[in-house]
Short mmCIF file of C-alpha atoms in Angstrom, two decimals:
data_model
loop_
_atom_site.label_atom_id
_atom_site.label_comp_id
_atom_site.label_asym_id
_atom_site.label_seq_id
_atom_site.Cartn_x
_atom_site.Cartn_y
_atom_site.Cartn_z
CA MET A 1 -22.45 -0.92 -24.39
CA SER A 2 -18.87 -2.03 -25.04
CA PRO A 3 -16.16 0.22 -26.53
CA ARG A 4 -16.49 -1.77 -29.76
CA ALA A 5 -20.25 -1.20 -29.81
CA ILE A 6 -19.63 2.52 -29.35
CA ALA A 7 -17.50 2.50 -32.48
CA GLU A 8 -20.19 0.60 -34.35
CA GLN A 9 -22.76 3.19 -33.30
CA ILE A 10 -20.55 5.97 -34.64
CA THR A 11 -20.19 4.34 -38.04
CA ARG A 12 -23.93 3.58 -38.26
CA THR A 13 -25.04 7.17 -37.78
CA ILE A 14 -22.32 9.51 -39.05
CA ALA A 15 -23.45 12.05 -41.61
CA LEU A 16 -27.08 11.21 -42.19
CA LEU A 17 -27.20 14.97 -41.79
CA GLY A 18 -27.06 17.84 -44.21
CA ILE A 19 -29.48 16.73 -46.91
CA LEU A 20 -31.38 19.96 -46.46
CA GLY A 21 -30.93 21.82 -49.70
CA CYS A 22 -32.35 21.97 -53.19
CA GLY A 23 -30.03 21.67 -56.16
CA GLU A 24 -30.35 22.95 -59.71
CA GLY A 25 -32.98 20.96 -61.58
CA THR A 26 -34.36 19.22 -58.47
CA PRO A 27 -38.17 19.52 -58.40
CA GLU A 28 -39.22 21.04 -55.07
CA ALA A 29 -42.29 18.82 -54.89
CA ALA A 30 -40.07 15.73 -54.81
CA LEU A 31 -38.20 16.72 -51.68
CA SER A 32 -39.29 14.67 -48.67
CA VAL A 33 -38.56 17.35 -46.08
CA GLU A 34 -41.51 17.84 -43.75
CA GLY A 35 -42.60 21.12 -42.24
CA GLU A 36 -40.12 23.40 -43.98
CA ALA A 37 -39.89 24.87 -47.44
CA PRO A 38 -36.90 23.66 -49.49
CA LEU A 39 -33.80 25.77 -49.08
CA ALA A 40 -32.36 27.87 -51.85
CA ALA A 41 -30.43 26.15 -54.62
CA CYS A 42 -26.67 26.08 -54.74
CA ASP A 43 -25.17 29.13 -56.38
CA GLN A 44 -23.42 26.79 -58.78
CA LEU A 45 -22.81 23.08 -59.28
CA ASP A 46 -19.05 23.01 -59.74
CA GLY A 47 -17.97 19.74 -58.09
CA VAL A 48 -16.86 21.55 -54.94
CA VAL A 49 -18.80 21.49 -51.65
CA SER A 50 -18.09 25.04 -50.52
CA PRO A 51 -18.66 26.54 -47.06
CA GLY A 52 -22.34 27.39 -46.63
CA GLU A 53 -23.64 25.14 -49.43
CA LEU A 54 -24.93 22.52 -47.00
CA SER A 55 -27.38 23.53 -44.30
CA PHE A 56 -27.48 21.84 -40.88
CA THR A 57 -30.76 23.17 -39.52
CA PRO A 58 -32.35 21.53 -36.45
CA GLY A 59 -35.91 20.27 -36.76
CA LEU A 60 -35.92 19.03 -40.34
CA THR A 61 -36.82 15.48 -41.36
CA VAL A 62 -35.38 13.46 -44.22
CA ARG A 63 -36.65 10.08 -45.36
CA TYR A 64 -34.32 7.25 -46.38
CA ALA A 65 -35.17 3.94 -48.04
CA VAL A 66 -33.22 0.98 -46.67
CA GLN A 67 -32.25 -1.69 -49.15
CA LYS A 68 -33.56 -5.22 -48.55
CA PRO A 69 -30.87 -7.57 -47.19
CA HIS A 70 -29.22 -9.61 -49.93
CA ASP A 71 -31.05 -7.68 -52.65
CA ALA A 72 -29.27 -8.45 -55.91
CA LEU A 73 -30.26 -5.18 -57.57
CA GLY A 74 -28.77 -1.83 -56.79
CA GLY A 75 -25.22 -0.79 -56.30
CA LEU A 76 -22.14 0.42 -58.08
CA ILE A 77 -21.62 0.38 -61.83
CA GLY A 78 -18.24 1.60 -63.06
CA ASP A 79 -15.19 3.02 -61.31
CA PRO A 80 -15.76 6.02 -58.99
CA ALA A 81 -12.19 7.17 -59.63
CA THR A 82 -13.21 8.12 -63.19
CA GLY A 83 -15.94 10.44 -61.89
CA GLN A 84 -18.45 8.57 -64.07
CA ALA A 85 -19.67 5.81 -61.74
CA ARG A 86 -23.38 5.11 -61.35
CA TRP A 87 -24.99 3.90 -58.13
CA ASP A 88 -28.18 2.39 -59.60
CA PHE A 89 -31.17 1.88 -57.32
CA SER A 90 -33.84 2.38 -59.98
CA GLN A 91 -35.02 -1.25 -59.71
CA THR A 92 -34.00 -1.98 -56.11
CA ASP A 93 -36.27 -3.66 -53.55
CA PHE A 94 -36.35 -1.64 -50.35
CA ASP A 95 -37.07 -3.10 -46.95
CA ARG A 96 -38.44 -0.04 -45.16
CA LEU A 97 -38.46 3.74 -44.96
CA VAL A 98 -36.75 5.52 -42.06
CA ASP A 99 -37.28 9.17 -41.14
CA VAL A 100 -34.22 10.93 -39.74
CA THR A 101 -34.70 14.24 -37.90
CA THR A 102 -32.06 16.72 -36.80
CA ARG A 103 -32.55 17.72 -33.15
CA ARG A 104 -30.94 19.96 -30.57
CA VAL A 105 -29.78 18.44 -27.28
CA GLU A 106 -31.61 20.80 -24.91
CA GLY A 107 -33.36 18.86 -22.18
CA LEU A 108 -31.38 15.66 -22.71
CA TRP A 109 -29.32 14.28 -19.82
CA PHE A 110 -25.95 14.94 -21.49
CA ALA A 111 -26.72 18.44 -22.80
CA ASP A 112 -24.22 20.17 -20.50
CA ALA A 113 -21.36 18.07 -21.93
CA ALA A 114 -22.06 19.17 -25.52
CA PRO A 115 -24.52 22.09 -25.46
CA ASP A 116 -24.00 23.07 -29.12
CA ALA A 117 -24.35 19.54 -30.51
CA LEU A 118 -26.99 18.19 -32.87
CA ILE A 119 -28.29 14.63 -32.80
CA LEU A 120 -30.19 12.52 -35.31
CA GLY A 121 -33.57 11.16 -34.27
CA PHE A 122 -34.58 7.89 -35.94
CA ALA A 123 -38.24 7.03 -36.49
CA ASP A 124 -37.55 3.30 -36.62
CA ALA A 125 -38.56 0.20 -34.75
CA GLY A 126 -36.75 0.05 -31.44
CA GLY A 127 -35.04 3.40 -31.91
CA ALA A 128 -31.34 4.02 -31.36
CA GLU A 129 -29.39 2.92 -28.29
CA SER A 130 -27.12 5.95 -28.50
CA HIS A 131 -26.99 9.44 -29.94
CA LEU A 132 -24.15 10.51 -32.21
CA LEU A 133 -23.18 14.09 -31.29
CA LEU A 134 -22.41 16.32 -34.26
CA ARG A 135 -21.45 19.99 -34.53
CA PRO A 136 -21.67 21.98 -37.76
CA THR A 137 -19.24 24.86 -38.21
CA GLU A 138 -18.53 27.10 -41.17
CA ARG A 139 -15.65 24.88 -42.27
CA ALA A 140 -16.62 21.38 -41.14
CA LEU A 141 -19.18 18.94 -39.82
CA GLU A 142 -17.55 17.61 -36.66
CA ILE A 143 -18.07 14.45 -34.61
CA LEU A 144 -18.05 15.30 -30.89
CA GLY A 145 -18.79 11.84 -29.51
CA VAL A 146 -21.60 9.52 -28.44
CA ALA A 147 -24.16 9.54 -25.60
CA SER A 148 -26.61 6.85 -24.59
CA VAL A 149 -30.36 7.35 -24.70
CA THR A 150 -30.50 5.94 -21.15
CA THR A 151 -29.37 8.43 -18.51
CA ASN A 152 -25.81 7.97 -17.19
CA GLU A 153 -25.22 4.74 -19.11
CA GLN A 154 -22.68 6.01 -21.62
CA LEU A 155 -20.98 9.32 -22.40
CA PHE A 156 -18.04 9.31 -24.82
CA ILE A 157 -16.86 12.83 -25.61
CA TYR A 158 -13.75 13.23 -27.75
CA ASP A 159 -10.88 15.30 -26.40
CA ALA A 160 -10.72 16.96 -29.85
CA PRO A 161 -13.53 17.17 -32.42
CA ILE A 162 -13.19 14.92 -35.48
CA PRO A 163 -13.99 16.50 -38.87
CA PHE A 164 -16.25 14.22 -40.89
CA LEU A 165 -16.77 16.75 -43.70
CA ARG A 166 -14.35 19.59 -44.44
CA PHE A 167 -15.19 22.53 -46.65
CA PRO A 168 -14.27 23.22 -49.37
CA MET A 169 -14.35 19.56 -50.42
CA ASP A 170 -13.68 18.23 -53.90
CA ALA A 171 -12.49 15.10 -55.72
CA GLN A 172 -8.95 15.45 -54.30
CA SER A 173 -9.90 15.94 -50.66
CA ALA A 174 -8.53 13.62 -47.97
CA TRP A 175 -7.59 13.98 -44.31
CA ARG A 176 -6.82 12.11 -41.11
CA ALA A 177 -7.68 12.86 -37.48
CA SER A 178 -7.51 11.08 -34.15
CA ALA A 179 -8.94 11.56 -30.67
CA SER A 180 -9.45 9.82 -27.32
CA PRO A 181 -12.20 9.96 -24.68
CA ALA A 182 -12.08 13.22 -22.71
CA GLU A 183 -12.21 13.40 -18.93
CA GLY A 184 -15.72 12.62 -17.71
CA SER A 185 -16.36 10.01 -20.42
CA LEU A 186 -17.95 6.89 -18.94
CA TRP A 187 -19.57 3.58 -19.66
CA LEU A 188 -21.66 2.58 -16.63
CA ASP A 189 -19.10 2.76 -13.78
CA TYR A 190 -16.10 2.47 -16.09
CA ASP A 191 -13.88 5.50 -16.73
CA LEU A 192 -13.39 5.56 -20.51
CA ALA A 193 -10.73 8.29 -20.27
CA SER A 194 -8.43 5.79 -18.57
CA ALA A 195 -9.07 2.93 -21.02
CA GLY A 196 -6.31 3.82 -23.47
CA ILE A 197 -8.76 4.20 -26.37
CA VAL A 198 -7.58 6.00 -29.51
CA ASP A 199 -9.91 6.48 -32.49
CA ARG A 200 -8.18 7.17 -35.80
CA TYR A 201 -10.23 8.40 -38.74
CA THR A 202 -9.23 8.40 -42.39
CA VAL A 203 -11.61 10.26 -44.72
CA GLU A 204 -11.04 10.36 -48.48
CA VAL A 205 -13.03 11.38 -51.55
CA ILE A 206 -12.59 8.33 -53.77
CA GLY A 207 -14.40 9.61 -56.86
CA GLY A 208 -17.91 10.40 -57.98
CA GLY A 209 -20.72 9.97 -60.45
CA SER A 210 -24.51 9.79 -60.27
CA LEU A 211 -27.22 8.20 -58.11
CA ALA A 212 -30.19 6.60 -59.90
CA LEU A 213 -33.46 6.37 -57.92
CA PRO A 214 -36.83 4.91 -58.97
CA SER A 215 -38.18 8.35 -59.88
CA MET A 216 -35.16 10.48 -60.76
CA GLU A 217 -31.40 10.66 -61.09
CA ILE A 218 -29.02 12.85 -59.07
CA GLY A 219 -25.76 13.75 -60.74
CA ASP A 220 -22.56 15.31 -59.47
CA VAL A 221 -22.21 13.24 -56.31
CA LEU A 222 -18.90 12.73 -54.52
CA ALA A 223 -18.11 9.30 -53.05
CA ILE A 224 -16.48 9.45 -49.62
CA SER A 225 -14.77 6.59 -47.82
CA LEU A 226 -14.54 6.81 -44.01
CA THR A 227 -12.42 4.36 -42.05
CA LEU A 228 -12.48 4.24 -38.26
CA SER A 229 -9.70 2.33 -36.51
CA ARG A 230 -10.23 1.93 -32.77
CA GLN A 231 -7.18 1.00 -30.73
CA LEU A 232 -7.54 -0.21 -27.15
CA ARG A 233 -4.49 -0.61 -24.97
CA ASP A 234 -2.59 -3.85 -25.75
CA GLN A 235 -5.22 -5.00 -28.24
CA ALA A 236 -5.37 -5.27 -32.00
CA PRO A 237 -7.33 -2.41 -33.59
CA TRP A 238 -10.97 -2.84 -34.56
CA ILE A 239 -11.69 -1.35 -38.00
CA ALA A 240 -14.96 -0.24 -39.58
CA GLN A 241 -15.58 1.40 -42.94
CA GLU A 242 -18.44 3.39 -44.44
CA THR A 243 -19.16 4.80 -47.89
CA TYR A 244 -21.16 8.02 -48.35
CA LEU A 245 -22.48 9.72 -51.45
CA ILE A 246 -22.53 13.49 -50.93
CA HIS A 247 -24.16 16.08 -53.19
CA GLU A 248 -23.05 19.67 -52.86
CA CYS A 249 -26.61 20.93 -52.40
CA LEU A 250 -28.43 17.89 -51.02
CA GLY A 251 -25.81 16.54 -48.62
CA THR A 252 -25.86 12.81 -47.82
CA VAL A 253 -27.90 11.09 -50.53
CA ALA A 254 -26.74 7.54 -49.74
CA ARG A 255 -24.57 5.59 -47.30
CA ARG A 256 -23.49 2.04 -46.66
CA THR A 257 -21.57 0.08 -44.02
CA GLU A 258 -18.92 -1.90 -45.86
CA PRO A 259 -18.43 -4.47 -47.13
CA ASP A 260 -21.97 -5.83 -47.39
CA GLY A 261 -24.35 -3.66 -45.37
CA PRO A 262 -27.60 -2.46 -46.97
CA TRP A 263 -27.60 0.90 -48.71
CA TRP A 264 -29.62 3.75 -47.25
CA VAL A 265 -30.72 6.07 -50.05
CA VAL A 266 -32.64 9.32 -49.89
CA TRP A 267 -36.28 8.69 -50.76
CA TYR A 268 -38.08 10.72 -53.38
CA PRO A 269 -41.74 9.77 -53.97
CA ARG A 270 -42.49 8.08 -57.25
#
């Protein structure tokens, strides 16, 4: 997998984690979490994602519906900057359902490099080529790096963790962070630490509104833009962008690779 493909893997899988809560007015029977009772509701819905409001528990499964390619229905109505936008998927055609499970790294070939990391397991055709390594803390959800499914094929550990989410987070939140491959990072026989790679992240809350699904509507979501700029020595940067809709109790309720990737939206049964 090339350095560019590593960056693409990061942007495909960041933050499909943390949708493990139950907000005010959300019917428990609608939650598609298997094997665990819904978590307690937020203490209050105040437009701020406070420390402790999102849970990052290993072993829970969340189901997402993936929008059909080129589907004309579904998407943004209004300006997120006003706080009144509406992401309407009430009439959208979906291509498939994908279950995403949070897992610990014990027993995996790279566990010693990131023993406190979580990964996301995808129940999808073909599976993932790589695991995104995430670490929840009291104040952030951090990106630690990427590791291949195949043993000793790829290990890309950042020399400093990258905060994807920072708590508290509200409509004015924005931050930047950068990191490079740490010593021991590799791609086949290639030493990534010597490649001159620098990843620069820009994360910004760009507004908010509501998310309309076929069976219900979720209000009070924050829209987050994430931009990853990967610089290799003596080369022009490669840039990728993602949009996430985050609810302060439910976590990631939708995400999209910009500018024209399909939306993944949390699936509630009709």
